[in-house]
Structures are given as C-alpha cells and as structure tokens.
Amino acid sequence: MHQGNQTTISEFLLLGLSNQAEHQRLLFVLFLGMYLVTVVGNGLIILAIGLDSYLHTPMYLFLANLSFADISSISTSVPQMLVNIQTKSQSISYESCLTQMYFSIVFVVIDNFLLGVMAYDRFVAICHPLNYMTIMRPRPCILLTVVPWVLSNIVALTHTLLLLRLCFCDSNTLSHFFCDLALLLKLSCSDTMINELVLFIVGLSVITFPFALILFSYICIVRAVLRISSTEGKWKAFSTCASHLTVVLLFYGTIMGVYFFPSSTHPDDKNKIGAVLFTVVTPMMNPFIYSLRNKDMKGALRKLINRKSFFPLMP
C-alpha cells in the first residue's frame, strides 16, 4: 500500500458535522451566516482601529491582530465545509488537508499568545500607569506582536513536518468538518508515538504559559484595583480590561468545558463541539464583546459607519 515513507492516499473524506441529508441545508445556512458575521464584525474592528488615530495604541494593535487571527481561523475550515455541503462532495486533497491543518494550528495558537500579550498590556496600564508609555514603546509592541506569530508558525510547522513522515494505508475518512491533527494521527498506520509526545508537550506549553501570564496579570490587576480608594476609580480601572477578561473566560472556559470535564456523549461529537466553539463561535463573539463593552471602540465603529468614504455611493 505504501513505499518507504510515501503515502498512496491522495485525498481524505471529511464526514462533516452530520451525515443526515436533511440537516445539510440548515448547516449550510447557519454556518454561512456565522462566517459572514465573523468576517464583517472583525473586519470592521480592523478598519475602525486602522482609520481612527485615537485607537493607535498598543491595546488596539493587539486587538487588530486578534481580529485578523479570528477571520483567518474561521476561514481555514468553514468555507471548505460550505463547499462540500453545496457540491455534495466530502473529499479534500492530501495537500489541502495538510495546509488546512497547518493554518488551523497557527490561528488557535496565536489566539492563546495574543490573549496573554493583551493581559500583560492591561497589567502594565493598570499597575504601572506612569511608566506605560515607556514600557510599551513602539519597538517592544512590535516585538510582542511579531513573536506570537513566529512561535505559532513554528508550532504548526513542527507538527506538519512530523506528520509528513507518517503513512496512511487503508482508511482516509475523517469524522470531522476539517483536517484535525489528532484525527490524522489516529488514521495513520505508522508509529505516532513521537507525534503524540510532541503534541502533548507543545500543546500543554501553548496553553499553560499564556494562561499563567494571564493569571499573574489579573492577580496583580485585582490587587492594584483594590488599593484604589474610590468606587468610581475602581470601576474605571476594571472597565479597561472587562472586554479582554470576557474573551479570556469564553476561550479558556471552552477549553475546560470541552476537554477537562467528562461527557457521556461520543468522543467524536465532543471533538466536533470543541472545534465549532474554537473556530466558529469564539471568533464570532469577539467583535460583539469588544464593541458592546468598549466605549472607545463603539465610538470608532460609529464614526466608521458614518464616514461617507465608507459608503461612497450614498449621497
């Protein structure tokens, strides 16, 4: 079936979220709607930050990167799923599958790192307000933006190169709506011990280090806020990080709910639920969280929508 380390499989079959024919139209409409909301919502945030000079600060630079990562994350899986539903085809080429897996890893990892960086930014702003502009100078900000992208690509490249050495002998069916690394490892007929060990160590590190930074930052933030005498001052300080904290709770709450609590449902269904929450629901919710809970962002979005250049055909 295979020669050396070369696979004879040229494509994989993605079974999607449901094999019921009557569910396909509903899934298509639902996921198309969520995809458009995510792209438009996060796109507006990027445009608002780019066009409003008042938002040219470190916090909004990181938010723009998070919005771009969210658009990219949902775009790695949902368009392919919509095409498969529309064409009634479940196939994806071997090369496309690995490419999809690579970018899905990149954007999940970058979300972790960016949430950690944003927590550090809030820590500096609240705990060291007088030194904020000194600490968060343009060069450190660029570094805090670029390093997560580099690290996430290194993580994805490591998993992809390790996967290339594996053989796929008989089955090419994935019970998922995109090419997930864990399922590809299960499908392989090669020894995957090294892949699974790297997946465990790197995956644990990718979750643990940003979460530790977030936890440390918010412990310091809470202590600093409690030292403020006035209630108004406490609320003003806390409100600057309320949106970020909401996103953190949504992101890591999903991880705990899906992967750390036992469930009586089938493992495949649990993996699909987790993937939908990470790649679709969370990216869709982020624009609403930041626009509804952030006065500056609401003002920037209002100005963006009212700009005549944004709607050039309107009188």
Short mmCIF file of C-alpha atoms in Angstrom, two decimals:
data_model
loop_
_atom_site.label_atom_id
_atom_site.label_comp_id
_atom_site.label_asym_id
_atom_site.label_seq_id
_atom_site.Cartn_x
_atom_site.Cartn_y
_atom_site.Cartn_z
CA MET A 1 0.00 0.00 0.00
CA HIS A 2 2.95 2.34 0.57
CA GLN A 3 6.64 2.57 -0.21
CA GLY A 4 9.14 3.98 2.27
CA ASN A 5 7.58 6.99 3.86
CA GLN A 6 5.35 7.88 0.92
CA THR A 7 1.60 7.64 1.27
CA THR A 8 -0.62 6.35 -1.52
CA ILE A 9 -3.62 8.33 -0.25
CA SER A 10 -4.27 11.34 -2.47
CA GLU A 11 -7.33 12.66 -0.64
CA PHE A 12 -9.29 12.46 2.59
CA LEU A 13 -13.04 12.35 3.14
CA LEU A 14 -14.49 14.84 5.62
CA LEU A 15 -17.77 13.49 7.03
CA GLY A 16 -18.75 16.92 8.39
CA LEU A 17 -20.92 17.66 11.39
CA SER A 18 -23.80 15.40 10.37
CA ASN A 19 -24.40 12.61 7.89
CA GLN A 20 -28.13 13.30 7.81
CA ALA A 21 -29.12 14.68 4.40
CA GLU A 22 -31.97 16.76 5.84
CA HIS A 23 -29.53 18.61 8.13
CA GLN A 24 -27.22 19.80 5.36
CA ARG A 25 -29.27 22.80 4.22
CA LEU A 26 -29.70 24.01 7.80
CA LEU A 27 -25.97 23.60 8.49
CA PHE A 28 -25.12 25.47 5.29
CA VAL A 29 -27.33 28.46 6.15
CA LEU A 30 -26.24 28.51 9.82
CA PHE A 31 -22.51 28.35 9.17
CA LEU A 32 -22.65 30.73 6.21
CA GLY A 33 -24.40 33.25 8.46
CA MET A 34 -21.88 32.82 11.28
CA TYR A 35 -18.99 33.07 8.82
CA LEU A 36 -20.28 36.34 7.33
CA VAL A 37 -20.96 37.82 10.78
CA THR A 38 -17.43 36.89 11.91
CA VAL A 39 -15.71 38.31 8.83
CA VAL A 40 -17.76 41.53 8.78
CA GLY A 41 -17.56 42.07 12.55
CA ASN A 42 -13.82 41.51 12.86
CA GLY A 43 -13.20 43.36 9.57
CA LEU A 44 -15.00 46.42 10.95
CA ILE A 45 -12.86 46.31 14.08
CA ILE A 46 -9.66 46.23 11.99
CA LEU A 47 -10.90 49.10 9.81
CA ALA A 48 -12.01 51.17 12.81
CA ILE A 49 -8.63 50.74 14.51
CA GLY A 50 -6.73 51.50 11.31
CA LEU A 51 -8.70 54.65 10.45
CA ASP A 52 -9.10 56.17 13.93
CA SER A 53 -5.81 57.66 15.15
CA TYR A 54 -7.19 57.74 18.71
CA LEU A 55 -7.05 53.92 18.69
CA HIS A 56 -3.42 53.73 17.58
CA THR A 57 -2.35 52.36 20.98
CA PRO A 58 -0.78 49.03 21.99
CA MET A 59 -4.06 47.58 23.26
CA TYR A 60 -5.84 48.15 19.95
CA LEU A 61 -2.82 46.99 17.93
CA PHE A 62 -3.10 43.63 19.72
CA LEU A 63 -6.89 43.64 19.25
CA ALA A 64 -6.50 44.22 15.49
CA ASN A 65 -4.15 41.23 15.35
CA LEU A 66 -6.65 39.13 17.31
CA SER A 67 -9.44 40.12 14.90
CA PHE A 68 -7.27 39.21 11.90
CA ALA A 69 -6.45 35.86 13.52
CA ASP A 70 -10.18 35.25 14.13
CA ILE A 71 -11.05 35.95 10.48
CA SER A 72 -8.25 33.66 9.37
CA SER A 73 -9.16 30.93 11.87
CA ILE A 74 -12.76 30.59 10.71
CA SER A 75 -11.64 30.87 7.06
CA THR A 76 -9.44 27.77 7.33
CA SER A 77 -12.37 25.41 7.90
CA VAL A 78 -15.83 26.87 7.27
CA PRO A 79 -15.52 27.77 3.53
CA GLN A 80 -14.31 24.23 2.74
CA MET A 81 -17.22 22.78 4.72
CA LEU A 82 -19.70 25.02 2.88
CA VAL A 83 -18.26 23.98 -0.49
CA ASN A 84 -18.51 20.30 0.48
CA ILE A 85 -22.14 20.72 1.51
CA GLN A 86 -23.05 22.65 -1.63
CA THR A 87 -21.28 20.28 -4.02
CA LYS A 88 -22.30 17.17 -2.03
CA SER A 89 -18.65 16.17 -2.06
CA GLN A 90 -16.72 15.18 1.06
CA SER A 91 -13.25 14.99 -0.46
CA ILE A 92 -10.24 17.18 0.23
CA SER A 93 -6.84 16.60 -1.34
CA TYR A 94 -3.91 15.38 0.76
CA GLU A 95 -2.02 18.66 0.22
CA SER A 96 -5.09 20.80 1.01
CA CYS A 97 -5.75 18.77 4.14
CA LEU A 98 -2.24 19.34 5.47
CA THR A 99 -2.41 23.03 4.56
CA GLN A 100 -5.74 23.36 6.38
CA MET A 101 -4.30 21.57 9.42
CA TYR A 102 -1.23 23.84 9.41
CA PHE A 103 -3.21 27.08 9.44
CA SER A 104 -5.81 25.81 11.92
CA ILE A 105 -2.95 25.16 14.36
CA VAL A 106 -1.40 28.56 13.66
CA PHE A 107 -4.55 30.51 14.45
CA VAL A 108 -5.56 28.56 17.57
CA VAL A 109 -2.04 29.01 18.97
CA ILE A 110 -1.90 32.71 18.05
CA ASP A 111 -5.17 33.30 19.91
CA ASN A 112 -3.58 31.86 23.06
CA PHE A 113 -0.47 34.00 22.74
CA LEU A 114 -2.32 37.20 21.87
CA LEU A 115 -4.64 36.84 24.86
CA GLY A 116 -1.54 36.54 27.05
CA VAL A 117 0.06 39.61 25.45
CA MET A 118 -3.15 41.62 25.88
CA ALA A 119 -3.29 40.64 29.56
CA TYR A 120 0.29 41.88 30.00
CA ASP A 121 -0.69 45.17 28.33
CA ARG A 122 -3.56 45.62 30.80
CA PHE A 123 -1.23 44.73 33.69
CA VAL A 124 1.21 47.48 32.68
CA ALA A 125 -1.60 50.00 32.07
CA ILE A 126 -3.23 49.48 35.48
CA CYS A 127 -0.32 48.52 37.73
CA HIS A 128 2.31 50.84 36.21
CA PRO A 129 0.30 53.65 34.57
CA LEU A 130 3.04 56.29 34.86
CA ASN A 131 5.54 54.05 33.07
CA TYR A 132 3.10 52.68 30.49
CA MET A 133 4.34 54.72 27.55
CA THR A 134 7.94 53.94 28.47
CA ILE A 135 7.41 50.19 28.78
CA MET A 136 5.04 49.85 25.82
CA ARG A 137 7.17 51.73 23.32
CA PRO A 138 6.72 51.00 19.59
CA ARG A 139 9.64 48.55 19.40
CA PRO A 140 8.51 46.32 22.33
CA CYS A 141 4.93 46.44 20.98
CA ILE A 142 6.06 45.28 17.55
CA LEU A 143 8.09 42.54 19.22
CA LEU A 144 5.09 41.45 21.31
CA THR A 145 3.07 41.29 18.09
CA VAL A 146 5.59 39.52 15.85
CA VAL A 147 6.90 36.90 18.32
CA PRO A 148 3.49 35.20 18.80
CA TRP A 149 3.07 34.90 15.01
CA VAL A 150 6.57 33.43 14.66
CA LEU A 151 6.07 30.97 17.52
CA SER A 152 2.64 29.84 16.26
CA ASN A 153 4.10 29.14 12.81
CA ILE A 154 6.99 27.21 14.37
CA VAL A 155 4.49 25.09 16.34
CA ALA A 156 2.39 24.41 13.23
CA LEU A 157 5.46 23.68 11.09
CA THR A 158 6.78 21.22 13.69
CA HIS A 159 3.52 19.24 13.70
CA THR A 160 3.26 19.34 9.90
CA LEU A 161 6.81 18.10 9.29
CA LEU A 162 6.32 15.28 11.79
CA LEU A 163 3.07 14.32 10.08
CA LEU A 164 4.73 14.16 6.65
CA ARG A 165 6.80 11.16 7.76
CA LEU A 166 3.67 9.11 8.52
CA CYS A 167 1.92 6.66 6.19
CA PHE A 168 -1.83 6.36 5.62
CA CYS A 169 -2.59 2.84 4.47
CA ASP A 170 -6.26 1.93 4.30
CA SER A 171 -8.75 4.43 5.72
CA ASN A 172 -8.94 8.04 4.59
CA THR A 173 -12.16 9.02 6.37
CA LEU A 174 -12.15 11.79 8.98
CA SER A 175 -15.20 12.14 11.20
CA HIS A 176 -14.89 15.92 11.29
CA PHE A 177 -15.57 19.05 9.23
CA PHE A 178 -11.87 19.93 8.84
CA CYS A 179 -8.47 18.21 8.97
CA ASP A 180 -7.71 17.91 12.66
CA LEU A 181 -4.20 16.82 13.70
CA ALA A 182 -5.35 14.39 16.40
CA LEU A 183 -7.68 12.57 13.99
CA LEU A 184 -4.99 12.37 11.32
CA LEU A 185 -2.65 10.74 13.84
CA LYS A 186 -5.33 8.16 14.67
CA LEU A 187 -5.80 7.46 10.97
CA SER A 188 -2.12 6.78 10.32
CA CYS A 189 -0.77 3.21 10.17
CA SER A 190 2.72 4.38 11.22
CA ASP A 191 4.14 4.66 14.72
CA THR A 192 2.81 8.01 16.02
CA MET A 193 4.46 7.95 19.47
CA ILE A 194 6.80 10.86 18.68
CA ASN A 195 3.95 12.88 17.15
CA GLU A 196 1.71 12.32 20.17
CA LEU A 197 4.52 13.15 22.62
CA VAL A 198 5.29 16.41 20.79
CA LEU A 199 1.57 17.19 20.55
CA PHE A 200 1.18 16.74 24.32
CA ILE A 201 4.30 18.71 25.33
CA VAL A 202 3.84 21.58 22.85
CA GLY A 203 0.07 21.72 23.35
CA LEU A 204 0.46 21.87 27.14
CA SER A 205 3.09 24.60 26.83
CA VAL A 206 0.99 26.65 24.39
CA ILE A 207 -1.93 26.63 26.83
CA THR A 208 -0.01 26.83 30.13
CA PHE A 209 2.39 29.73 29.51
CA PRO A 210 -0.15 32.26 28.17
CA PHE A 211 -2.67 31.20 30.83
CA ALA A 212 -0.03 31.63 33.57
CA LEU A 213 0.76 35.12 32.22
CA ILE A 214 -2.96 35.98 32.16
CA LEU A 215 -3.46 34.65 35.70
CA PHE A 216 -0.44 36.55 37.06
CA SER A 217 -1.52 39.76 35.29
CA TYR A 218 -5.06 39.66 36.67
CA ILE A 219 -3.93 38.83 40.20
CA CYS A 220 -1.76 41.96 40.08
CA ILE A 221 -4.59 43.96 38.47
CA VAL A 222 -7.10 42.93 41.17
CA ARG A 223 -4.62 43.86 43.91
CA ALA A 224 -3.99 47.25 42.26
CA VAL A 225 -7.71 47.94 41.78
CA LEU A 226 -8.50 47.07 45.42
CA ARG A 227 -5.96 49.68 46.55
CA ILE A 228 -7.93 52.42 44.76
CA SER A 229 -10.00 54.30 47.37
CA SER A 230 -12.96 55.49 45.30
CA THR A 231 -15.59 53.16 43.82
CA GLU A 232 -15.61 55.19 40.62
CA GLY A 233 -11.85 54.79 40.29
CA LYS A 234 -12.09 51.04 40.83
CA TRP A 235 -14.81 50.71 38.20
CA LYS A 236 -12.91 52.86 35.69
CA ALA A 237 -9.74 50.76 36.13
CA PHE A 238 -11.58 47.46 35.87
CA SER A 239 -13.66 48.56 32.86
CA THR A 240 -10.48 48.94 30.78
CA CYS A 241 -9.91 45.18 30.93
CA ALA A 242 -13.52 43.93 31.14
CA SER A 243 -13.72 43.07 27.41
CA HIS A 244 -10.43 41.17 27.45
CA LEU A 245 -11.41 39.28 30.60
CA THR A 246 -14.72 38.28 29.00
CA VAL A 247 -12.90 36.89 25.94
CA VAL A 248 -10.43 35.04 28.19
CA LEU A 249 -13.26 33.45 30.18
CA LEU A 250 -15.01 32.44 26.95
CA PHE A 251 -11.83 30.98 25.43
CA TYR A 252 -10.47 29.07 28.42
CA GLY A 253 -13.95 28.22 29.68
CA THR A 254 -14.48 26.43 26.37
CA ILE A 255 -11.22 24.50 26.85
CA MET A 256 -12.23 23.39 30.34
CA GLY A 257 -15.83 22.59 29.42
CA VAL A 258 -14.99 20.53 26.35
CA TYR A 259 -11.71 18.84 27.22
CA PHE A 260 -11.49 18.59 31.01
CA PHE A 261 -14.99 17.57 32.07
CA PRO A 262 -16.14 14.00 31.34
CA SER A 263 -19.06 13.53 29.00
CA SER A 264 -21.32 10.59 28.22
CA THR A 265 -21.54 11.61 24.57
CA HIS A 266 -19.38 10.10 21.83
CA PRO A 267 -15.77 11.40 21.75
CA ASP A 268 -16.16 12.36 18.07
CA ASP A 269 -19.15 14.56 18.89
CA LYS A 270 -17.21 16.16 21.74
CA ASN A 271 -14.28 16.96 19.42
CA LYS A 272 -16.67 18.49 16.87
CA ILE A 273 -18.35 20.64 19.53
CA GLY A 274 -14.96 21.85 20.75
CA ALA A 275 -13.84 22.65 17.20
CA VAL A 276 -17.03 24.59 16.45
CA LEU A 277 -16.66 26.60 19.65
CA PHE A 278 -12.99 27.41 18.96
CA THR A 279 -13.08 28.03 15.22
CA VAL A 280 -16.57 29.50 14.78
CA VAL A 281 -18.36 30.66 17.94
CA THR A 282 -15.49 32.39 19.76
CA PRO A 283 -14.27 34.37 16.70
CA MET A 284 -17.88 35.40 16.03
CA MET A 285 -18.44 36.59 19.61
CA ASN A 286 -15.24 38.62 19.99
CA PRO A 287 -16.40 41.65 17.90
CA PHE A 288 -19.64 41.86 19.90
CA ILE A 289 -17.76 41.67 23.21
CA TYR A 290 -15.27 44.39 22.28
CA SER A 291 -17.78 46.68 20.57
CA LEU A 292 -20.54 46.43 23.18
CA ARG A 293 -18.30 46.69 26.27
CA ASN A 294 -15.79 49.26 25.00
CA LYS A 295 -16.80 52.91 24.71
CA ASP A 296 -13.83 53.87 22.50
CA MET A 297 -14.49 51.01 20.10
CA LYS A 298 -18.20 51.84 19.89
CA GLY A 299 -17.32 55.45 19.06
CA ALA A 300 -14.80 54.39 16.40
CA LEU A 301 -17.27 51.98 14.79
CA ARG A 302 -19.94 54.69 14.78
CA LYS A 303 -17.57 57.11 13.05
CA LEU A 304 -16.54 54.41 10.57
CA ILE A 305 -20.12 53.61 9.60
CA ASN A 306 -20.94 57.33 9.28
CA ARG A 307 -17.95 58.06 7.04
CA LYS A 308 -19.02 58.96 3.51
CA SER A 309 -15.87 57.29 2.22
CA PHE A 310 -17.13 54.02 3.70
CA PHE A 311 -20.31 54.28 1.66
CA PRO A 312 -19.18 56.18 -1.46
CA LEU A 313 -22.44 55.61 -3.33
CA MET A 314 -24.54 57.29 -0.69
CA PRO A 315 -25.41 61.00 -1.15
#
